[in-house]
Amino acid sequence: MSTTSNTTAPAVPVADWITIPDLYDDPFPIYRRLRAESPVAWVPAVNRYMVTSFDACHTIEQDQETYSANETDSLMKRAMGHSMLRKDDPEHEPERKSYGSVLRPKAIKETWTAIFEQNTQRYLDEIFETGPGADLHFGFAAPYAAENLRQIMGFRNATQQDMQRWSQTMIDGTGNYADDPDVWAKALASSQEVDAAIDDLMPHYRKHPDATLLSAVVNSDLPVEAIRANMKMTIGGGLNEPRDVLGTAVWALLANPDQLAETLEDPSRFQTAFDEAIRWVAPIGMYPRQTTREVELGGVLLPAGARLGVVLGAANRDPQQFEDPESFNMGREKKPHLAFGGGAHYCAGAWVAKASVASIALPALFKQLPGLRLSEDRPARAGGWVFRGMLDLPVTWNA
């Protein structure tokens, strides 16, 4: 690791050895080295300072005045529009409030739990039809998360396949640090499709309000551009987070049979499995911030306007916060993690993810697929760093 320096600040490490393909394949050895050498380092490959310690990431989460979400030249703004996720208070607050109670525990209990149960059975039935050797990621986790989200959001004029395509292409745009023009073209096409779908539905929800998210925001005081941007943001994170933590939790349990056996004896431990899985592999692995003033962070002096990557995937494996953090261990001491973010931008969909995955889908999978285990014919495979989850999860069971 080389360094640059000046006369007024500590040397700023430059991690010019990092490549985007290596981050995508397996970022965790990279994060270990960064934390050991400097928890804040300039990474030319991604054109920003990567912040990898728990303490530094937590500091950023709690101080939006110094570490602004409203980043200049934001990839997310380009891919999805200027959503609340890239705004600070006071601009952020009214947009967050427009979501109302749609994603809160009371609504989940009264409205969405029954839908999650129906969708669990629907996609389990499809897995049964495919038979042992099915890919649990593409055959269950992805359509399940997509259909749940489609119904919560109220996209009556779209399919779960549309939701998956929109989500993936726009998310690819938000993580397009390589500036691939094909990625931008697909993100733009999806963005335009979502705009058209929202415009088509707005008159309906003005006349027929209901429990959906689109109904809530359409009947708020938000301008249409804010509605469009926030719905795109929700299509992204609201699909990939439950999908990816579901796949990671299944993978981790199947790879740790002792912990799986304990969980099957006490199904309440599926909640613990969810929480440990989302710590172990944070589905949203990194998000940007930008400094509003000169500030010292992690032992280096950052200038005003510094572009940061807040690496939750690294913070959640910081040995200063978690003992033996590289392992999946449901018995570890319970400590706070950052997988859902924090502060004003704490994930609005956290309760939906916990209910749909931990309370409903995980117990049903292991109950209805007896002897569920990883396939011996094809290996399970994960990928990503800005967003990380399973790419292949072939499984078998006692048919």
Short mmCIF file of C-alpha atoms in Angstrom, two decimals:
data_model
loop_
_atom_site.label_atom_id
_atom_site.label_comp_id
_atom_site.label_asym_id
_atom_site.label_seq_id
_atom_site.Cartn_x
_atom_site.Cartn_y
_atom_site.Cartn_z
CA MET A 1 0.00 0.00 0.00
CA SER A 2 1.53 3.29 -1.08
CA THR A 3 0.81 6.67 0.51
CA THR A 4 0.38 10.29 -0.35
CA SER A 5 0.98 13.04 2.19
CA ASN A 6 1.09 16.76 2.81
CA THR A 7 2.43 18.95 5.56
CA THR A 8 -0.82 19.31 7.52
CA ALA A 9 -2.34 15.82 7.61
CA PRO A 10 -1.31 12.24 8.32
CA ALA A 11 -0.35 10.20 5.29
CA VAL A 12 -3.42 8.92 3.44
CA PRO A 13 -2.96 5.29 2.43
CA VAL A 14 -3.62 4.54 -1.23
CA ALA A 15 -4.85 1.02 -1.87
CA ASP A 16 -3.90 0.82 -5.53
CA TRP A 17 -3.71 -2.97 -5.34
CA ILE A 18 -7.51 -3.35 -5.16
CA THR A 19 -9.48 -4.24 -8.30
CA ILE A 20 -13.24 -4.31 -8.85
CA PRO A 21 -13.23 -7.96 -10.05
CA ASP A 22 -11.43 -9.02 -6.86
CA LEU A 23 -13.96 -7.11 -4.76
CA TYR A 24 -16.83 -8.79 -6.59
CA ASP A 25 -15.39 -12.27 -6.23
CA ASP A 26 -14.49 -12.15 -2.54
CA PRO A 27 -14.08 -8.79 -0.79
CA PHE A 28 -13.47 -10.11 2.71
CA PRO A 29 -9.68 -10.71 2.48
CA ILE A 30 -9.41 -7.20 1.03
CA TYR A 31 -11.40 -5.79 3.94
CA ARG A 32 -9.20 -7.58 6.46
CA ARG A 33 -6.08 -6.06 4.95
CA LEU A 34 -7.61 -2.57 4.76
CA ARG A 35 -8.71 -2.66 8.41
CA ALA A 36 -5.26 -3.80 9.49
CA GLU A 37 -3.38 -1.18 7.45
CA SER A 38 -5.80 1.74 7.64
CA PRO A 39 -9.57 1.80 8.32
CA VAL A 40 -9.83 4.71 5.85
CA ALA A 41 -7.90 4.42 2.58
CA TRP A 42 -8.12 5.91 -0.88
CA VAL A 43 -9.04 3.25 -3.47
CA PRO A 44 -8.41 4.47 -7.04
CA ALA A 45 -10.38 1.60 -8.58
CA VAL A 46 -13.62 2.93 -7.08
CA ASN A 47 -12.59 6.61 -6.90
CA ARG A 48 -13.35 7.03 -3.21
CA TYR A 49 -12.09 6.49 0.32
CA MET A 50 -13.20 3.10 1.59
CA VAL A 51 -14.14 3.06 5.29
CA THR A 52 -13.84 -0.43 6.74
CA SER A 53 -13.86 -0.27 10.56
CA PHE A 54 -17.02 -0.59 12.63
CA ASP A 55 -16.28 2.53 14.68
CA ALA A 56 -15.64 4.74 11.66
CA CYS A 57 -18.74 3.49 9.82
CA HIS A 58 -20.85 3.98 12.94
CA THR A 59 -19.50 7.51 13.33
CA ILE A 60 -20.59 8.29 9.78
CA GLU A 61 -24.07 6.80 10.36
CA GLN A 62 -24.69 9.12 13.30
CA ASP A 63 -23.47 12.41 11.80
CA GLN A 64 -25.31 13.42 8.64
CA GLU A 65 -24.20 17.04 9.06
CA THR A 66 -20.57 16.02 8.45
CA TYR A 67 -21.14 12.97 6.25
CA SER A 68 -23.80 13.85 3.72
CA ALA A 69 -25.92 11.33 1.84
CA ASN A 70 -26.38 13.91 -0.92
CA GLU A 71 -23.27 12.91 -2.82
CA THR A 72 -22.16 14.86 -5.88
CA ASP A 73 -22.32 12.82 -9.11
CA SER A 74 -24.10 9.99 -7.29
CA LEU A 75 -24.42 6.75 -9.25
CA MET A 76 -27.74 6.11 -7.51
CA LYS A 77 -29.11 9.48 -8.61
CA ARG A 78 -28.10 8.67 -12.17
CA ALA A 79 -29.66 5.20 -12.07
CA MET A 80 -32.82 5.90 -10.04
CA GLY A 81 -33.28 9.64 -9.56
CA HIS A 82 -32.78 11.68 -6.39
CA SER A 83 -34.44 9.55 -3.71
CA MET A 84 -34.61 10.10 0.05
CA LEU A 85 -31.65 7.74 0.40
CA ARG A 86 -29.45 10.45 -1.11
CA LYS A 87 -30.91 13.31 0.94
CA ASP A 88 -30.18 14.63 4.41
CA ASP A 89 -32.62 16.09 6.90
CA PRO A 90 -34.67 18.20 6.72
CA GLU A 91 -35.25 17.23 3.03
CA HIS A 92 -35.11 13.52 3.86
CA GLU A 93 -37.70 13.50 6.67
CA PRO A 94 -40.95 14.28 4.81
CA GLU A 95 -40.17 11.72 2.13
CA ARG A 96 -39.50 9.07 4.76
CA LYS A 97 -42.76 9.99 6.51
CA SER A 98 -44.67 9.59 3.24
CA TYR A 99 -44.22 5.83 3.61
CA GLY A 100 -46.51 6.11 6.62
CA SER A 101 -47.27 2.87 8.42
CA VAL A 102 -47.15 0.62 5.34
CA LEU A 103 -43.91 -1.13 6.37
CA ARG A 104 -44.40 -1.06 10.15
CA PRO A 105 -45.03 -4.13 12.37
CA LYS A 106 -48.76 -3.45 12.78
CA ALA A 107 -49.32 -3.39 9.01
CA ILE A 108 -47.14 -6.47 8.56
CA LYS A 109 -49.23 -8.37 11.08
CA GLU A 110 -52.61 -7.22 9.79
CA THR A 111 -51.99 -7.10 6.04
CA TRP A 112 -48.74 -8.56 4.79
CA THR A 113 -48.15 -11.71 6.86
CA ALA A 114 -50.93 -13.61 5.10
CA ILE A 115 -49.52 -12.57 1.73
CA PHE A 116 -46.02 -13.70 2.73
CA GLU A 117 -47.45 -17.08 3.74
CA GLN A 118 -49.31 -17.45 0.44
CA ASN A 119 -46.24 -16.56 -1.56
CA THR A 120 -44.05 -18.91 0.46
CA GLN A 121 -46.31 -21.81 -0.44
CA ARG A 122 -46.64 -20.68 -4.06
CA TYR A 123 -42.90 -20.76 -4.68
CA LEU A 124 -42.34 -23.84 -2.55
CA ASP A 125 -44.81 -25.60 -4.83
CA GLU A 126 -42.69 -24.54 -7.80
CA ILE A 127 -39.56 -25.89 -6.10
CA PHE A 128 -41.39 -29.21 -5.52
CA GLU A 129 -42.21 -29.37 -9.23
CA THR A 130 -38.58 -28.72 -10.19
CA GLY A 131 -37.42 -31.41 -7.77
CA PRO A 132 -34.09 -32.03 -6.04
CA GLY A 133 -31.29 -30.13 -7.73
CA ALA A 134 -33.36 -26.94 -7.93
CA ASP A 135 -31.62 -23.61 -7.47
CA LEU A 136 -33.05 -22.13 -4.28
CA HIS A 137 -31.82 -18.64 -5.17
CA PHE A 138 -33.51 -18.28 -8.56
CA GLY A 139 -36.28 -20.79 -7.90
CA PHE A 140 -37.46 -19.50 -4.53
CA ALA A 141 -35.65 -16.57 -2.89
CA ALA A 142 -35.73 -14.23 -5.90
CA PRO A 143 -39.37 -14.70 -7.00
CA TYR A 144 -40.56 -14.81 -3.38
CA ALA A 145 -38.93 -11.49 -2.49
CA ALA A 146 -40.04 -9.95 -5.79
CA GLU A 147 -43.70 -10.98 -5.47
CA ASN A 148 -43.86 -9.85 -1.85
CA LEU A 149 -42.49 -6.47 -2.86
CA ARG A 150 -44.76 -6.18 -5.89
CA GLN A 151 -47.82 -6.59 -3.69
CA ILE A 152 -46.55 -4.34 -0.88
CA MET A 153 -45.72 -1.59 -3.35
CA GLY A 154 -48.96 -2.04 -5.29
CA PHE A 155 -47.58 -2.58 -8.81
CA ARG A 156 -50.81 -4.06 -10.15
CA ASN A 157 -49.58 -3.51 -13.70
CA ALA A 158 -46.30 -5.45 -13.35
CA THR A 159 -45.14 -9.01 -12.66
CA GLN A 160 -42.61 -10.30 -10.20
CA GLN A 161 -40.34 -10.93 -13.20
CA ASP A 162 -40.59 -7.22 -14.03
CA MET A 163 -39.67 -6.39 -10.43
CA GLN A 164 -36.61 -8.63 -10.60
CA ARG A 165 -35.44 -7.13 -13.88
CA TRP A 166 -36.04 -3.55 -12.77
CA SER A 167 -34.29 -4.15 -9.47
CA GLN A 168 -31.21 -5.84 -10.86
CA THR A 169 -30.60 -3.45 -13.74
CA MET A 170 -31.04 -0.33 -11.62
CA ILE A 171 -28.93 -1.77 -8.81
CA ASP A 172 -26.25 -2.59 -11.35
CA GLY A 173 -26.35 1.10 -12.24
CA THR A 174 -25.89 2.21 -8.63
CA GLY A 175 -22.81 -0.01 -8.42
CA ASN A 176 -21.44 0.78 -11.88
CA TYR A 177 -18.05 1.98 -10.69
CA ALA A 178 -16.52 0.65 -13.92
CA ASP A 179 -18.79 3.05 -15.89
CA ASP A 180 -19.94 0.31 -18.27
CA PRO A 181 -22.22 1.90 -20.94
CA ASP A 182 -24.27 -1.29 -21.33
CA VAL A 183 -25.07 -1.19 -17.62
CA TRP A 184 -26.23 2.41 -17.91
CA ALA A 185 -28.41 1.61 -20.92
CA LYS A 186 -30.22 -1.21 -19.10
CA ALA A 187 -30.65 0.90 -15.97
CA LEU A 188 -32.15 3.75 -18.01
CA ALA A 189 -34.57 1.42 -19.80
CA SER A 190 -35.83 0.03 -16.48
CA SER A 191 -36.05 3.49 -14.95
CA GLN A 192 -38.29 4.61 -17.80
CA GLU A 193 -40.47 1.50 -17.47
CA VAL A 194 -40.97 2.17 -13.75
CA ASP A 195 -41.88 5.80 -14.45
CA ALA A 196 -44.50 4.67 -16.96
CA ALA A 197 -45.92 2.08 -14.54
CA ILE A 198 -46.20 4.65 -11.74
CA ASP A 199 -47.81 7.23 -14.00
CA ASP A 200 -50.34 4.63 -15.10
CA LEU A 201 -51.26 3.76 -11.50
CA MET A 202 -51.46 7.22 -9.95
CA PRO A 203 -55.09 7.95 -11.01
CA HIS A 204 -56.19 4.56 -9.65
CA TYR A 205 -54.68 5.09 -6.20
CA ARG A 206 -56.04 8.61 -5.95
CA LYS A 207 -59.54 7.19 -6.46
CA HIS A 208 -59.02 3.89 -4.63
CA PRO A 209 -56.52 4.27 -1.77
CA ASP A 210 -55.49 1.07 -0.05
CA ALA A 211 -52.73 -0.41 2.15
CA THR A 212 -49.99 -0.34 -0.49
CA LEU A 213 -46.92 1.85 -0.59
CA LEU A 214 -47.82 3.41 -3.92
CA SER A 215 -51.18 4.42 -2.49
CA ALA A 216 -49.47 6.06 0.49
CA VAL A 217 -47.02 8.11 -1.54
CA VAL A 218 -49.46 9.03 -4.33
CA ASN A 219 -51.81 10.45 -1.70
CA SER A 220 -49.03 12.36 0.05
CA ASP A 221 -47.81 15.82 -0.82
CA LEU A 222 -44.68 14.60 -2.61
CA PRO A 223 -43.94 15.82 -6.14
CA VAL A 224 -44.05 13.15 -8.81
CA GLU A 225 -40.26 13.12 -9.31
CA ALA A 226 -39.74 12.30 -5.62
CA ILE A 227 -42.36 9.54 -5.84
CA ARG A 228 -40.64 8.03 -8.86
CA ALA A 229 -37.16 8.16 -7.32
CA ASN A 230 -38.26 6.69 -3.99
CA MET A 231 -40.19 3.88 -5.62
CA LYS A 232 -37.12 2.96 -7.69
CA MET A 233 -34.96 3.02 -4.59
CA THR A 234 -37.46 0.72 -2.86
CA ILE A 235 -37.56 -1.68 -5.81
CA GLY A 236 -33.79 -2.00 -5.46
CA GLY A 237 -33.17 -2.45 -1.74
CA GLY A 238 -36.61 -3.87 -0.97
CA LEU A 239 -36.00 -6.82 -3.25
CA ASN A 240 -32.32 -7.63 -2.93
CA GLU A 241 -32.07 -7.42 0.85
CA PRO A 242 -34.68 -10.08 1.78
CA ARG A 243 -33.69 -12.19 -1.24
CA ASP A 244 -30.02 -12.20 -0.40
CA VAL A 245 -30.28 -12.66 3.35
CA LEU A 246 -32.65 -15.58 2.72
CA GLY A 247 -30.14 -17.28 0.45
CA THR A 248 -27.21 -16.52 2.74
CA ALA A 249 -29.05 -17.85 5.80
CA VAL A 250 -29.94 -21.12 4.04
CA TRP A 251 -26.37 -21.50 2.78
CA ALA A 252 -24.92 -20.81 6.22
CA LEU A 253 -27.27 -23.20 8.02
CA LEU A 254 -26.64 -26.01 5.53
CA ALA A 255 -22.88 -25.48 5.88
CA ASN A 256 -23.14 -25.62 9.70
CA PRO A 257 -25.15 -28.75 10.51
CA ASP A 258 -24.76 -28.42 14.29
CA GLN A 259 -26.32 -24.97 14.25
CA LEU A 260 -29.01 -26.18 11.85
CA ALA A 261 -29.90 -29.05 14.19
CA GLU A 262 -30.27 -26.66 17.12
CA THR A 263 -32.47 -24.40 15.01
CA LEU A 264 -34.73 -27.22 13.87
CA GLU A 265 -35.22 -28.20 17.52
CA ASP A 266 -36.16 -24.61 18.39
CA PRO A 267 -37.67 -22.78 15.38
CA SER A 268 -37.54 -19.47 17.23
CA ARG A 269 -33.83 -19.57 16.45
CA PHE A 270 -34.55 -18.82 12.80
CA GLN A 271 -34.68 -15.20 13.99
CA THR A 272 -31.12 -15.61 15.30
CA ALA A 273 -30.05 -17.24 12.04
CA PHE A 274 -31.44 -14.26 10.12
CA ASP A 275 -29.63 -11.74 12.29
CA GLU A 276 -26.31 -13.58 12.13
CA ALA A 277 -26.60 -14.11 8.38
CA ILE A 278 -27.21 -10.43 7.70
CA ARG A 279 -24.21 -9.54 9.87
CA TRP A 280 -21.98 -12.19 8.31
CA VAL A 281 -22.77 -11.15 4.71
CA ALA A 282 -24.42 -7.72 4.60
CA PRO A 283 -26.69 -7.70 1.50
CA ILE A 284 -26.08 -3.98 1.07
CA GLY A 285 -22.33 -4.10 1.42
CA MET A 286 -21.40 -0.47 0.73
CA TYR A 287 -23.05 2.90 0.28
CA PRO A 288 -21.60 6.38 -0.40
CA ARG A 289 -21.28 9.48 1.72
CA GLN A 290 -19.51 12.80 1.14
CA THR A 291 -17.84 15.03 3.72
CA THR A 292 -19.23 18.54 4.15
CA ARG A 293 -16.11 19.84 5.90
CA GLU A 294 -12.55 18.87 6.66
CA VAL A 295 -12.68 16.09 9.26
CA GLU A 296 -10.45 13.46 10.81
CA LEU A 297 -11.74 9.91 10.47
CA GLY A 298 -9.95 6.68 11.18
CA GLY A 299 -6.65 8.45 11.74
CA VAL A 300 -6.58 10.39 8.46
CA LEU A 301 -7.63 13.94 7.67
CA LEU A 302 -10.27 14.05 4.97
CA PRO A 303 -10.90 17.21 2.96
CA ALA A 304 -14.32 18.74 2.48
CA GLY A 305 -16.04 17.02 -0.42
CA ALA A 306 -14.26 13.68 0.10
CA ARG A 307 -16.19 10.82 -1.49
CA LEU A 308 -16.53 7.91 0.92
CA GLY A 309 -17.58 4.29 0.62
CA VAL A 310 -19.13 3.17 3.92
CA VAL A 311 -18.34 -0.54 3.76
CA LEU A 312 -20.91 -2.28 5.95
CA GLY A 313 -19.66 -5.64 4.73
CA ALA A 314 -16.31 -4.84 6.35
CA ALA A 315 -17.66 -3.12 9.49
CA ASN A 316 -19.78 -6.16 10.30
CA ARG A 317 -16.65 -8.33 10.33
CA ASP A 318 -14.50 -6.01 12.41
CA PRO A 319 -12.73 -8.03 15.15
CA GLN A 320 -12.83 -4.95 17.36
CA GLN A 321 -16.62 -5.35 17.46
CA PHE A 322 -17.18 -9.10 16.96
CA GLU A 323 -15.21 -12.09 18.20
CA ASP A 324 -14.17 -14.44 15.37
CA PRO A 325 -16.14 -12.27 12.92
CA GLU A 326 -15.39 -14.33 9.80
CA SER A 327 -17.43 -17.29 11.04
CA PHE A 328 -21.19 -17.79 11.01
CA ASN A 329 -21.93 -18.34 14.69
CA MET A 330 -25.48 -18.11 16.01
CA GLY A 331 -24.16 -18.50 19.54
CA ARG A 332 -22.01 -15.39 19.51
CA GLU A 333 -22.53 -12.56 21.99
CA LYS A 334 -25.30 -10.32 20.71
CA LYS A 335 -23.89 -6.97 19.62
CA PRO A 336 -25.26 -4.33 17.24
CA HIS A 337 -24.35 -4.60 13.57
CA LEU A 338 -24.81 -2.16 10.71
CA ALA A 339 -26.50 -4.30 8.06
CA PHE A 340 -29.65 -2.14 8.16
CA GLY A 341 -27.69 1.09 8.31
CA GLY A 342 -28.39 3.51 11.13
CA GLY A 343 -29.47 6.95 12.17
CA ALA A 344 -31.95 8.78 9.95
CA HIS A 345 -31.41 6.31 7.11
CA TYR A 346 -32.09 3.10 9.05
CA CYS A 347 -33.67 0.69 6.57
CA ALA A 348 -37.43 1.29 6.29
CA GLY A 349 -37.93 -2.30 5.16
CA ALA A 350 -36.16 -3.98 8.09
CA TRP A 351 -39.39 -5.29 9.64
CA VAL A 352 -40.58 -6.64 6.29
CA ALA A 353 -37.31 -8.51 5.79
CA LYS A 354 -37.40 -10.00 9.28
CA ALA A 355 -41.02 -11.08 9.01
CA SER A 356 -40.93 -12.46 5.47
CA VAL A 357 -37.61 -14.28 5.85
CA ALA A 358 -37.08 -15.20 9.50
CA SER A 359 -40.67 -15.71 10.63
CA ILE A 360 -42.16 -17.31 7.51
CA ALA A 361 -39.88 -18.43 4.67
CA LEU A 362 -36.99 -20.04 6.55
CA PRO A 363 -39.12 -22.22 8.85
CA ALA A 364 -41.33 -23.29 5.91
CA LEU A 365 -38.35 -24.24 3.73
CA PHE A 366 -36.81 -26.52 6.30
CA LYS A 367 -40.16 -28.00 7.33
CA GLN A 368 -41.44 -28.76 3.84
CA LEU A 369 -38.12 -29.82 2.28
CA PRO A 370 -37.06 -32.61 4.65
CA GLY A 371 -33.36 -33.37 4.65
CA LEU A 372 -32.63 -30.10 2.81
CA ARG A 373 -28.94 -29.99 1.95
CA LEU A 374 -26.49 -28.50 -0.52
CA SER A 375 -26.21 -30.25 -3.87
CA GLU A 376 -23.12 -32.39 -4.38
CA ASP A 377 -23.27 -31.86 -8.15
CA ARG A 378 -22.87 -28.07 -8.27
CA PRO A 379 -21.29 -25.76 -5.70
CA ALA A 380 -23.11 -22.87 -4.11
CA ARG A 381 -21.63 -19.55 -5.16
CA ALA A 382 -21.85 -15.97 -3.85
CA GLY A 383 -20.74 -12.70 -5.43
CA GLY A 384 -20.76 -8.94 -5.15
CA TRP A 385 -19.45 -6.23 -2.83
CA VAL A 386 -21.68 -3.15 -3.23
CA PHE A 387 -24.50 -5.68 -3.04
CA ARG A 388 -23.63 -9.26 -2.10
CA GLY A 389 -25.65 -12.44 -2.16
CA MET A 390 -25.91 -15.90 -3.61
CA LEU A 391 -25.45 -16.37 -7.34
CA ASP A 392 -26.15 -20.12 -7.30
CA LEU A 393 -27.71 -22.15 -4.49
CA PRO A 394 -28.44 -25.65 -5.82
CA VAL A 395 -30.03 -27.88 -3.18
CA THR A 396 -31.47 -31.32 -2.81
CA TRP A 397 -33.75 -32.98 -0.24
CA ASN A 398 -35.53 -36.21 0.55
CA ALA A 399 -38.16 -36.14 -2.16
#
